[in-house]
Amino acid sequence: DGGITQSPKYLFRKEGQNVTLSCEQNLNHDAMYWYRQDPGQGLRLIYYSQIVNDFQKGDIAEGYSVSREKKESFPLTVTSAQKNPTAFYLCASTLGTSGYTFGSGTRLTVV
Amino acid sequence: GEDVEQSLFLSVREGDSSVINCTYTDSSSTYLYWYKQEPGAGLQLLTYIFSNMDMKQDQRLTVLLNKKDKHLSLRIADTQTGDSAIYFCAEKSGGYNKLIFGAGTRLAVHP
């Protein structure tokens, strides 16, 4: 079955450490997105990519980086520059008007 | 600018109807969406409506769109305990399949 896979489900980061969250889709979708969700808040867009080898900053890109070397993959790196990284991270993809398909999320905690 | 607003909490009795409301600001939005999020999970697309429609019904779900007032609602008939979740309204904005999400409405269903 087609879908989006995010891994790991839970991730712990030490202070000053970079971590990478994986997002893979086999839906043949061109566009992919990363959102951050904090308790009691909506989704905030971090980065998005409309096509391979191209991506744009969203509303809260500082402290994050992405790459889009393959259509299927859109990994997100949370760098040490992100001072408050503890959150639930959601990856999504879309073909267009049908809306987004979401992964099951990665919960990142700073220890 | 772009903004989507929802009330944060709704409590209903099992078997009653639930109505979740949403307002948006971008009059050029072409599609509007409703998503459901259960605890610790990603977002699941429930339904969507094209901006030239007033109403869409899908089993227990009814979406009403008042384009003049930029108001969207989701009615869930015969609400069940399994409907307890956070419901997000989203509008498609701009030319890059970008979705703008509201903060989400937490629906609590009690006996």
XYZ file of C-alpha atoms in Angstrom:
222
model
C 0.000 0.000 0.000
C 1.170 3.537 -0.723
C 1.862 5.964 2.065
C 4.316 8.121 3.955
C 6.715 6.650 6.484
C 8.337 8.757 9.151
C 11.109 7.449 11.348
C 11.923 7.194 14.107
C 8.648 7.534 16.018
C 10.498 8.900 19.068
C 13.844 10.709 19.049
C 15.932 12.152 21.844
C 18.481 14.865 21.259
C 21.214 16.114 23.509
C 22.011 19.791 23.748
C 24.188 20.947 20.830
C 23.510 17.870 18.721
C 22.136 17.711 15.174
C 19.503 15.077 14.448
C 17.849 14.002 11.208
C 14.226 12.941 10.831
C 13.390 10.662 7.953
C 10.386 10.991 5.632
C 9.812 8.578 2.733
C 6.782 8.329 0.429
C 5.867 5.845 -2.298
C 2.855 7.782 -3.568
C 4.725 9.363 -6.486
C 3.842 12.789 -5.082
C 5.877 15.740 -6.295
C 5.398 18.056 -3.323
C 6.525 17.332 0.224
C 6.258 19.353 3.454
C 7.542 19.467 7.012
C 5.387 20.844 9.824
C 6.014 21.349 13.501
C 3.204 20.895 16.031
C 3.380 22.187 19.601
C 0.751 21.405 22.263
C -2.365 23.518 21.849
C -1.098 25.048 18.628
C -1.756 24.393 14.999
C 0.739 23.217 12.427
C 3.548 25.556 11.474
C 5.326 25.084 8.151
C 9.090 24.558 8.369
C 10.124 23.748 4.777
C 8.469 22.542 1.600
C 9.608 21.150 -1.712
C 7.636 21.204 -4.953
C 10.122 19.194 -6.976
C 13.364 17.261 -6.665
C 16.442 19.403 -5.937
C 14.319 22.396 -4.987
C 12.891 23.523 -1.634
C 11.661 26.700 0.038
C 11.601 28.005 3.584
C 8.331 28.012 5.414
C 7.308 30.205 8.330
C 9.755 28.814 10.921
C 12.802 27.567 8.971
C 15.474 28.933 11.308
C 17.483 26.135 12.924
C 16.329 23.531 10.401
C 17.675 22.244 7.086
C 16.339 19.889 4.407
C 17.382 18.167 1.203
C 15.412 16.723 -1.715
C 17.783 14.548 -3.695
C 15.123 11.950 -4.537
C 11.422 12.310 -5.211
C 10.603 9.788 -2.502
C 12.658 11.304 0.302
C 12.595 14.622 2.192
C 14.736 14.384 5.362
C 14.681 17.167 7.955
C 17.745 18.022 10.055
C 17.195 19.794 13.339
C 20.422 21.651 14.010
C 21.937 22.890 17.262
C 20.842 26.383 16.202
C 17.220 25.413 16.918
C 16.917 26.445 20.563
C 13.564 24.886 21.326
C 13.315 21.720 19.213
C 11.052 19.668 21.479
C 7.888 19.135 19.405
C 5.923 16.740 17.232
C 7.128 16.803 13.616
C 4.850 15.879 10.740
C 5.784 15.195 7.134
C 3.221 15.400 4.329
C 3.038 15.063 0.565
C 0.554 15.913 -2.151
C -0.173 15.624 -5.841
C -2.366 18.700 -5.812
C -5.997 19.354 -5.064
C -6.621 16.133 -3.162
C -5.042 17.554 -0.038
C -2.077 16.289 1.902
C -1.243 12.776 2.981
C 0.484 12.828 6.364
C 2.984 10.528 8.004
C 2.456 9.329 11.568
C 4.915 11.839 13.010
C 8.162 11.919 14.996
C 8.202 13.144 18.564
C 11.515 14.869 19.296
C 12.600 15.543 22.881
C 15.679 17.373 24.108
C 17.380 15.636 27.038
C -2.494 37.859 5.351
C -3.522 34.259 5.429
C -5.191 33.080 8.612
C -7.519 30.300 9.658
C -9.339 30.438 12.989
C -11.210 27.788 14.940
C -12.635 27.511 18.417
C -10.338 25.375 20.560
C -12.723 23.050 22.324
C -16.119 21.408 21.845
C -17.884 18.960 24.153
C -20.902 16.931 23.005
C -22.996 14.052 24.267
C -22.740 10.728 22.474
C -25.434 10.462 19.807
C -25.814 14.227 19.386
C -24.577 16.195 16.390
C -21.284 18.095 16.566
C -20.672 21.298 14.647
C -17.119 22.566 14.325
C -16.672 26.040 12.876
C -13.831 27.697 11.013
C -13.211 31.093 9.449
C -10.568 31.885 6.868
C -9.272 35.067 5.318
C -8.035 34.235 1.816
C -10.970 34.846 -0.517
C -9.046 33.256 -3.380
C -8.881 29.871 -1.625
C -9.960 27.198 -4.064
C -10.196 24.219 -1.746
C -10.955 23.900 1.965
C -10.213 20.798 3.990
C -11.083 19.065 7.232
C -8.532 16.811 8.909
C -8.795 14.607 12.013
C -5.907 13.920 14.395
C -6.040 11.220 17.043
C -3.549 11.291 19.969
C 0.049 10.744 18.911
C -0.857 10.266 15.255
C -0.626 12.149 11.998
C -3.502 13.966 10.343
C -6.139 12.063 8.416
C -8.032 13.784 5.606
C -11.769 13.591 6.338
C -13.245 15.590 3.494
C -12.739 18.661 1.358
C -14.917 21.098 -0.534
C -14.295 23.130 -3.649
C -14.945 26.829 -3.265
C -17.788 26.895 -5.805
C -19.829 24.485 -3.674
C -22.089 25.354 -0.746
C -22.415 21.934 0.780
C -20.919 18.483 0.643
C -22.205 15.403 2.426
C -20.286 12.208 3.027
C -22.039 9.670 5.276
C -22.136 11.239 8.772
C -20.157 14.288 7.694
C -21.661 17.474 6.245
C -19.530 20.416 5.198
C -21.122 23.831 4.750
C -19.328 26.704 3.061
C -20.409 30.348 3.237
C -18.005 31.991 0.854
C -19.367 35.482 1.453
C -18.574 35.268 5.168
C -15.520 33.012 4.641
C -17.032 30.521 7.063
C -16.677 26.753 6.923
C -18.325 24.224 9.192
C -18.137 20.475 9.735
C -21.175 18.699 11.117
C -20.788 15.171 12.481
C -24.116 13.393 12.870
C -24.666 10.801 15.630
C -21.328 11.592 17.271
C -19.562 8.565 18.752
C -16.747 8.220 21.287
C -14.447 7.259 18.409
C -14.958 10.744 16.998
C -13.049 12.241 19.942
C -10.007 13.881 18.365
C -8.622 17.208 17.201
C -10.172 18.537 13.996
C -8.218 20.903 11.762
C -9.609 23.205 9.143
C -7.229 24.143 6.288
C -7.346 26.341 3.220
C -5.313 25.953 0.051
C -3.545 29.207 -0.508
C -1.247 30.465 -3.214
C 0.072 28.612 -6.222
C 2.215 26.019 -4.528
C -0.326 23.621 -3.001
C 0.398 25.224 0.339
C -2.158 24.512 3.061
C -2.775 26.956 5.915
C -4.068 25.200 9.031
C -6.140 26.434 11.928
C -5.078 25.684 15.507
C -7.484 22.749 15.705
C -10.683 22.073 17.663
C -10.538 19.392 20.321
C -13.792 17.416 20.266
C -14.667 15.556 23.467
C -17.564 13.086 23.331
C -19.092 12.056 26.645
C -21.770 9.482 27.484
